C-alpha positions as MATLAB code, in Angstrom:
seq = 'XXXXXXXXXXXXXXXXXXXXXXXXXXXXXXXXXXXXXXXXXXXXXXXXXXXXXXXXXXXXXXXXXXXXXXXXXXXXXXXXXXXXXXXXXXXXXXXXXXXXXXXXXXXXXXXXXXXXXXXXXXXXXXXXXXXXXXXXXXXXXXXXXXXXXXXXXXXXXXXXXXXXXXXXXXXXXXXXXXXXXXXXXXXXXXXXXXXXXXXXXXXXXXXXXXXXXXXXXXXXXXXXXXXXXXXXXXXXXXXXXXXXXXXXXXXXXXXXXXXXXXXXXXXXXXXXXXXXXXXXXXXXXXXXXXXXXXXXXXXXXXXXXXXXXXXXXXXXXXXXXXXXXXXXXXXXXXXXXXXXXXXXXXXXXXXXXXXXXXXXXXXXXXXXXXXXXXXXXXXXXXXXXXXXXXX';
ca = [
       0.162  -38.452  -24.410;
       3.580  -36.619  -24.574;
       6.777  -38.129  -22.760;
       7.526  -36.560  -19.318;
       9.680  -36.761  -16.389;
       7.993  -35.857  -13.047;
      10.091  -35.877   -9.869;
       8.156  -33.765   -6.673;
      10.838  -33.723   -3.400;
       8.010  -32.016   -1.277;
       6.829  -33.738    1.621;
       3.366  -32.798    2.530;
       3.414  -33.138    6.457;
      -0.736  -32.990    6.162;
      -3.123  -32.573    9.263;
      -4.001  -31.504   13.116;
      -1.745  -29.820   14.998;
       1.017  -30.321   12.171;
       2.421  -26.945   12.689;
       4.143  -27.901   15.722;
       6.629  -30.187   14.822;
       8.103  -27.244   12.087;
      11.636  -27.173   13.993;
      11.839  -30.820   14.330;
      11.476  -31.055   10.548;
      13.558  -27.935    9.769;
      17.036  -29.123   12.134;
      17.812  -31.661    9.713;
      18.590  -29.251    7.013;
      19.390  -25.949    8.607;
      20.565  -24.542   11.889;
      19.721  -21.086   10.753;
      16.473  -19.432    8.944;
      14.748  -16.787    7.581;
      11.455  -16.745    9.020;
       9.186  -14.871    6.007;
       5.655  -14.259    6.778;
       3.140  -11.708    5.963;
       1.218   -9.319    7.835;
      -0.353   -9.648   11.126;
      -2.110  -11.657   10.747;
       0.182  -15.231   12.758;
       0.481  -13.228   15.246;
      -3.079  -12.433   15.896;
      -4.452  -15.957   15.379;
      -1.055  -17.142   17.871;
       0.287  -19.108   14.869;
       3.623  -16.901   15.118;
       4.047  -17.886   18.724;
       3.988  -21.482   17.872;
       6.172  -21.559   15.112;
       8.603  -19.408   16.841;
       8.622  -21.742   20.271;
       8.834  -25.129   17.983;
      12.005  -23.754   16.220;
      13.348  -22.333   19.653;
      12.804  -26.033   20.866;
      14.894  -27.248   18.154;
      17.746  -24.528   18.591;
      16.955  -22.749   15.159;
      18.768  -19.350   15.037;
      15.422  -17.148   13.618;
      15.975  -14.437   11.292;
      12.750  -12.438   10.591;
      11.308  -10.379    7.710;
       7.167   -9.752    7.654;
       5.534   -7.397    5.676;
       4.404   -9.334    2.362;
       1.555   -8.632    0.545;
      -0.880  -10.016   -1.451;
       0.677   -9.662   -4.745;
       3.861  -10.000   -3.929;
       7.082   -7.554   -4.713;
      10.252   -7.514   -5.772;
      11.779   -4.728   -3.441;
      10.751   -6.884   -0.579;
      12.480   -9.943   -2.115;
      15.377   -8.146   -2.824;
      15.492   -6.955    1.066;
      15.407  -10.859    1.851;
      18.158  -11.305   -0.630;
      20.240   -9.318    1.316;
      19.366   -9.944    4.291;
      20.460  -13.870    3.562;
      23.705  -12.878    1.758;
      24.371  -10.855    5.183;
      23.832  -13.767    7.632;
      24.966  -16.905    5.236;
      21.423  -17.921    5.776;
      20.724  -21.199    4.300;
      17.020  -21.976    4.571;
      13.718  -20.463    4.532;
      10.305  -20.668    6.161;
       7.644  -19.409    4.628;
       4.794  -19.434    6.714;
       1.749  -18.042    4.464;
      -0.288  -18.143    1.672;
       1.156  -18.189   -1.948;
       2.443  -14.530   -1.923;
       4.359  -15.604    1.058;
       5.608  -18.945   -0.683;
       6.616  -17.225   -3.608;
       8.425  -14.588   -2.255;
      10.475  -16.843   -0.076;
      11.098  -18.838   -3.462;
      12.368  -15.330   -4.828;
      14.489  -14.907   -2.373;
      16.187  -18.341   -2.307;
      17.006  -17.653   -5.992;
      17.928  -14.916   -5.736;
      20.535  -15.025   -2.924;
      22.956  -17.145   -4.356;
      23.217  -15.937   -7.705;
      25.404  -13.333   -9.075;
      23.358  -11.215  -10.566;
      19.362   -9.580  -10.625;
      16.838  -12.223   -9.259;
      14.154  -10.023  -11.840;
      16.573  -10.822  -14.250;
      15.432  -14.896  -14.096;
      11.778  -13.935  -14.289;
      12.184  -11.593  -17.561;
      14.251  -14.422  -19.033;
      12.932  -17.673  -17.799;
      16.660  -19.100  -17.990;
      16.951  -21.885  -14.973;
      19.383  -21.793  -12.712;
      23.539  -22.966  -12.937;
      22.996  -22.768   -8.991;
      21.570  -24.453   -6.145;
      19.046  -21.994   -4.933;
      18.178  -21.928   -1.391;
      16.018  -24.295    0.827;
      12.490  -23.761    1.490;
       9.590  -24.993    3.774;
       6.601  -23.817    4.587;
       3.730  -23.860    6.492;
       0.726  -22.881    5.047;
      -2.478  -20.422    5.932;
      -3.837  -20.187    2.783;
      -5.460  -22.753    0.469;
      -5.074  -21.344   -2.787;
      -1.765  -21.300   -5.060;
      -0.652  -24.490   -4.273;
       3.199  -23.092   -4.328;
       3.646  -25.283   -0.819;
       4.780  -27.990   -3.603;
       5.058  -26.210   -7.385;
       8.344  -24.946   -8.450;
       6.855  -21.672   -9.759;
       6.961  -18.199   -8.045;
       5.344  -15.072   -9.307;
       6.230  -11.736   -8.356;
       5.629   -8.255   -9.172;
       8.382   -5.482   -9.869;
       5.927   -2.506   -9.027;
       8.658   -0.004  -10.647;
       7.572   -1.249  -14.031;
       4.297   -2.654  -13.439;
       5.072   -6.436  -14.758;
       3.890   -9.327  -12.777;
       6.544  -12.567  -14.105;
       6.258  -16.233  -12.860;
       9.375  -18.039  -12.941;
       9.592  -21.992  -11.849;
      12.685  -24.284  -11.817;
      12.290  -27.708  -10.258;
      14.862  -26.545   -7.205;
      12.205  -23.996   -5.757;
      10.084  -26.638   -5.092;
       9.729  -26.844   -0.642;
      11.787  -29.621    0.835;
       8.238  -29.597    3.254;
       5.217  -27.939    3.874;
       2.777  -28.116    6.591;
      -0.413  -27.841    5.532;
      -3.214  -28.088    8.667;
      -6.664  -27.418    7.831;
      -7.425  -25.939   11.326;
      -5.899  -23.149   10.594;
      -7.858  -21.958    7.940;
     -10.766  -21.509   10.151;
     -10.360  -17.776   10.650;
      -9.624  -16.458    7.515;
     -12.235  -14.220    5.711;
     -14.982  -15.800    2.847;
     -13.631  -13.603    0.319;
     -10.004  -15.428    0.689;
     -11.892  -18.625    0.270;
     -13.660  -17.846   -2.920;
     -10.329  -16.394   -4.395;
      -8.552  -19.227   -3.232;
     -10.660  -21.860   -4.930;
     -10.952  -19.895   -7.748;
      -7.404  -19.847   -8.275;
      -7.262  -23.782   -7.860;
      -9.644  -24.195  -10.534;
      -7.689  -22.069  -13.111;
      -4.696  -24.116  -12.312;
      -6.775  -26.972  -13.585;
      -8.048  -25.382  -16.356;
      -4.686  -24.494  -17.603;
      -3.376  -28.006  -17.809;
      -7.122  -29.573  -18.375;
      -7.769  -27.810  -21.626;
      -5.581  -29.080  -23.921;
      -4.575  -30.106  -27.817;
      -2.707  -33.413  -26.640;
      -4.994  -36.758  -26.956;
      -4.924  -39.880  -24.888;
      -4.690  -38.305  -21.677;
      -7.455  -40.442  -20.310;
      -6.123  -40.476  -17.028;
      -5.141  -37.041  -16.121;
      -8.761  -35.866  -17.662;
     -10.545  -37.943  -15.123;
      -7.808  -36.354  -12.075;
      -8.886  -32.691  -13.045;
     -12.325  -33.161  -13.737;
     -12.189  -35.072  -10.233;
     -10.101  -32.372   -8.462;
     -12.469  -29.577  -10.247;
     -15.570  -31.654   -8.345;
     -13.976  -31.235   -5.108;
     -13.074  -27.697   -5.166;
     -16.462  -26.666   -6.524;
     -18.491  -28.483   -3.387;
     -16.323  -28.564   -0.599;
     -15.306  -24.712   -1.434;
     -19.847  -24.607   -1.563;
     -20.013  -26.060    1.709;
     -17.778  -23.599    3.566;
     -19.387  -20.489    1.703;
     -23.142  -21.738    3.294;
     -22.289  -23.835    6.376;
     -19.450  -21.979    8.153;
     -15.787  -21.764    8.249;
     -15.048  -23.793   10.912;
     -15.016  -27.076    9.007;
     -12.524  -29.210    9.027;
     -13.070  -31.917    6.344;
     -14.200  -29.460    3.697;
     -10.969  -27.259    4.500;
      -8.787  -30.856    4.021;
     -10.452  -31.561    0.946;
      -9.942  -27.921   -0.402;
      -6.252  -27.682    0.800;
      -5.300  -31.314   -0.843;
      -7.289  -30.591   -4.102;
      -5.183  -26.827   -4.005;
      -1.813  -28.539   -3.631;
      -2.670  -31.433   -6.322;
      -4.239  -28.629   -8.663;
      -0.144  -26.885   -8.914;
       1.687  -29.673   -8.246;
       1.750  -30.946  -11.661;
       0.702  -34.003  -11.176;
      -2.301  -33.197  -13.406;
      -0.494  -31.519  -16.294;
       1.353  -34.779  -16.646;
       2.026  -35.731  -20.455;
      -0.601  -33.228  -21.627;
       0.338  -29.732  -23.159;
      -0.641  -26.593  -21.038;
      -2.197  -23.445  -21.906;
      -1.370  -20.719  -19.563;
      -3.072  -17.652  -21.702;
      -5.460  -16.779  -18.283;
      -3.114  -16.192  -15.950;
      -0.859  -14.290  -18.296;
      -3.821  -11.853  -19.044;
      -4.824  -11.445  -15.541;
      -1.027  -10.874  -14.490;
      -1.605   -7.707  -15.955;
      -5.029   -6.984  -13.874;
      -3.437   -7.942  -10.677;
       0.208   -5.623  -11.886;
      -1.552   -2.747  -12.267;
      -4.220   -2.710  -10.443;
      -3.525   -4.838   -7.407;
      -6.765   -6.806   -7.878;
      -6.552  -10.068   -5.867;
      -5.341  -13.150   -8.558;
      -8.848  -15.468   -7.728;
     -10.915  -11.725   -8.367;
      -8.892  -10.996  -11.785;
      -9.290  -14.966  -12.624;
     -13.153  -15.314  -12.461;
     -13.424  -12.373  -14.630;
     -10.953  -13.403  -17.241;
     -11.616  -17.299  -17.096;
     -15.118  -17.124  -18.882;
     -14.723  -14.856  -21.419;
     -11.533  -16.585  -22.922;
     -13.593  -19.110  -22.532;
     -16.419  -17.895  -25.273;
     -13.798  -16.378  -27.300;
     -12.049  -19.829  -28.216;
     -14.680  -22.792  -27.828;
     -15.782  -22.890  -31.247;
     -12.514  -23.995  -32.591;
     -12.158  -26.754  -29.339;
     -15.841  -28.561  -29.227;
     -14.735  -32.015  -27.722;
     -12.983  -30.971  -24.892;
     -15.627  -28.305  -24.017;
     -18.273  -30.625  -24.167;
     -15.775  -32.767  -21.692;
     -15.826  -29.871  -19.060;
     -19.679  -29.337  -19.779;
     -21.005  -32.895  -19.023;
     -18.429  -34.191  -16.286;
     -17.574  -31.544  -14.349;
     -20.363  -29.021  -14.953;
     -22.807  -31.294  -14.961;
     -24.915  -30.292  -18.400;
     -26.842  -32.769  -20.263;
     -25.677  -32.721  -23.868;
     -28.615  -32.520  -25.875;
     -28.777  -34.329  -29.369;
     -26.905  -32.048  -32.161;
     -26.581  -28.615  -29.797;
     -22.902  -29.262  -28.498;
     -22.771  -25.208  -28.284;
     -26.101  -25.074  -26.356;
     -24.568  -27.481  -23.682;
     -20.884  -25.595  -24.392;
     -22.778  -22.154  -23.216;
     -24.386  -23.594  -20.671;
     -21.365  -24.914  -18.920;
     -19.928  -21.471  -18.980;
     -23.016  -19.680  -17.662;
     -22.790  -22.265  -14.314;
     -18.983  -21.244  -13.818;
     -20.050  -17.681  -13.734;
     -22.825  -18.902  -11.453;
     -20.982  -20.620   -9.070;
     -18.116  -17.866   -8.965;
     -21.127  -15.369   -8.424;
     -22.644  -17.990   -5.652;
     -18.761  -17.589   -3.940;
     -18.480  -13.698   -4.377;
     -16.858  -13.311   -6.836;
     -17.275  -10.581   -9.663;
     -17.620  -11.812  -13.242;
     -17.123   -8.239  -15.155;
     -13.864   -6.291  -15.063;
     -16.353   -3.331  -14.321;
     -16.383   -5.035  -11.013;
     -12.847   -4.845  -10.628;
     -12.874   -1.299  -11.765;
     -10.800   -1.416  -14.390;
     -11.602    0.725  -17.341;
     -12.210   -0.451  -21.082;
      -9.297    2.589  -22.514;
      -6.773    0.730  -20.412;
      -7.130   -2.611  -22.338;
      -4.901   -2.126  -25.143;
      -2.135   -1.595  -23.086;
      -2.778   -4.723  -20.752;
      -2.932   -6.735  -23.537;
      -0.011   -5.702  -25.568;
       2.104   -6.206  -22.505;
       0.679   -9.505  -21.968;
       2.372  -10.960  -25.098;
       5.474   -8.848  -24.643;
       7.745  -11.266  -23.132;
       7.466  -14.658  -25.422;
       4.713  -13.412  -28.324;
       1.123  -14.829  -28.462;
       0.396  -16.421  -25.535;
      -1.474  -20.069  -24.697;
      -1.293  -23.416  -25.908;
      -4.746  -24.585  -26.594;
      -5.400  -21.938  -28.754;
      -2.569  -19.037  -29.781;
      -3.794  -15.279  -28.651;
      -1.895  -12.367  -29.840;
      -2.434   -9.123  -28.518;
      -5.424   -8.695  -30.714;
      -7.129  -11.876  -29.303;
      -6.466  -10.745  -25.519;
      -7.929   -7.424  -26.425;
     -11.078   -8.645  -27.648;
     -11.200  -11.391  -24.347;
     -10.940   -7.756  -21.834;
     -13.567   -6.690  -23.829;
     -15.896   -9.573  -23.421;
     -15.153   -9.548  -19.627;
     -16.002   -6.222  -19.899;
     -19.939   -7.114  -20.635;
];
């Protein structure tokens, strides 16, 4: 196990009718906000009306700005950047899913520095500043940025899609209420667990040994996601206890908690950063495509910690001398399942074509060189991985 320091200021304010008590929470820390959402969907669903009468109750001075999308960009952060420089705002709620989180993380970077929020993203350099506050209240189950410190944006200009974290991004709260994910459509439910699981993977499959403990956490967390996420896709939407299970397995999945003395890998969401850039493919749709085929690509060389994932999370029974047999088999059941939730498994699916791979995957490694930490991919390696999710 490798030394660490974990500190997470984020207090999860978890449960029924949560979202009410937002201004209560927020007057402690801010008289003024910038209330960041999405589309239109709050204020179809009423959600907008509650927030906005809770932080009325508490004599919270609102400043608005909507319109993020999934995928979220910089122009828009840079309009929120302003927009706080112009009214000395000091806090933000972000009341969303992750693309909503993140931006308002973008912004609160970006406001108090003196020069290009993108800037922090190309170079990864933390911050000599106290960013902005954040809270949030969340709609989406997915990204689990209601208590990372990471934000991920997309500078549409150029095409890049950057994650940036620093410890001082993470939310001083977020509000995280099952009920409300009762409307949203299946398809945000599939990418949303989808996206959990990859933030597993990424800390689960790893080089470092003696990590008994945080093993057993993602293998349980991986459980959870795969049959509570099951239960909602055949029995309905309008369950709360799967949703709770879902939405506390999403935040523990990016909290860190589970990467904890172990040594990451990261090489899937940097290759579907460019799916999602330049295509605008949803991050859970781009995921399930890429997740498998790096998978094939690199298990030979990592046999014990495959066979792990195959017999305790996937189930497989390892039969005598055929650790590959039970290896492939786990991977054929995590395209299964993502097919069972909707999801495609080819990037024909996505409709991305083969003559653009080259290009994705040189760009991939463009920013700090071969990319992953299980297993080192250069742009060769992610080439040949497009290719395979290409069958």
């Amino acid at each position: 196990m490798l030394n660490f320091t974990y500190s997470n200021h984020t207090d999860i304010i978890f449960g029924k009718g949560t979202q009410h008590t937002v201004g209560q929470h927020i007057k402690p820390h801010a008289g003024k906000i910038l209330l960041h959402y999405g589309g239109g969907s709050i204020k179809r669903s009423g959600l907008y009306e509650e927030i906005i009468r809770s932080l009325q109750e508490a004599g919270i001075e609102i400043h608005e700005l909507g319109g993020v999308q999934p995928n979220p960009t910089l122009d828009l952060v840079r309009e929120g950047i302003t927009l706080c420089r112009r009214h000395a705002i000091p806090f933000i709620l972000a009341v969303g899913g992750g693309s909503v989180i993140d931006s308002a993380k973008a912004i609160a970077l970006g406001a108090p520095s003196s020069g290009d929020v993108w800037e922090y993203y190309i170079s990864k350099q933390p911050a000599d500043f106290t960013p902005l506050r954040i809270a949030t209240v969340l709609t989406i189950p997915a990204a689990g940025s209601e208590s990372s410190p990471n934000s991920v944006i997309t500078c549409t200009a150029t095409k890049r899609k950057l994650g940036y974290g620093d410890p001082q991004l993470r939310p001083v709260f977020s509000i995280v209420n099952p009920e409300l994910f009762y409307t949203l459509p299946e398809n945000q439910l599939a990418y949303g667990a989808c996206d959990m699981m990859s933030h597993i993977f990424e800390r689960y499959f790893t080089n470092t040994p003696h990590t008994d403990l945080t093993d057993a956490l993602c293998e349980a967390t991986l459980r959870t996601i795969i049959n509570n996420a099951r239960l909602l896709r055949h029995g309905g939407l309008r369950q709360y206890d799967p949703w709770a299970e879902l939405a506390f397995s999403g935040t523990i999945a990016h909290n860190n908690l589970l990467g904890l003395g172990r040594e990451q890998d990261w090489a899937c969401h940097a290759m579907e950063h460019e799916l999602s850039a330049r295509y605008d493919v949803p991050h859970g749709a781009g995921l399930a495509v890429v997740t498998p085929a790096w998978m094939r690509y690199i298990y030979k060389n990592h046999i014990p910690i495959f066979l792990q994932f195959a017999e305790r999370v996937m189930g497989v029974t390892i039969p005598p001398r055929q650790p590959e047999t039970a290896i492939l088999e786990a991977i054929r059941r995590l395209e299964a399942y993502y097919e069972e939730m909707g999801l495609p498994t080819t990037m024909r699916q996505l409709g991305i074509p083969a003559d653009h791979f080259a290009d994705m995957a040189i760009q991939a490694v463009s920013v700090r060189g071969p990319i992953g930490g299980l297993q080192k991919l250069d742009a060769n390696d992610v080439l040949a991985i497009y290719n395979l999710a290409d069958k």
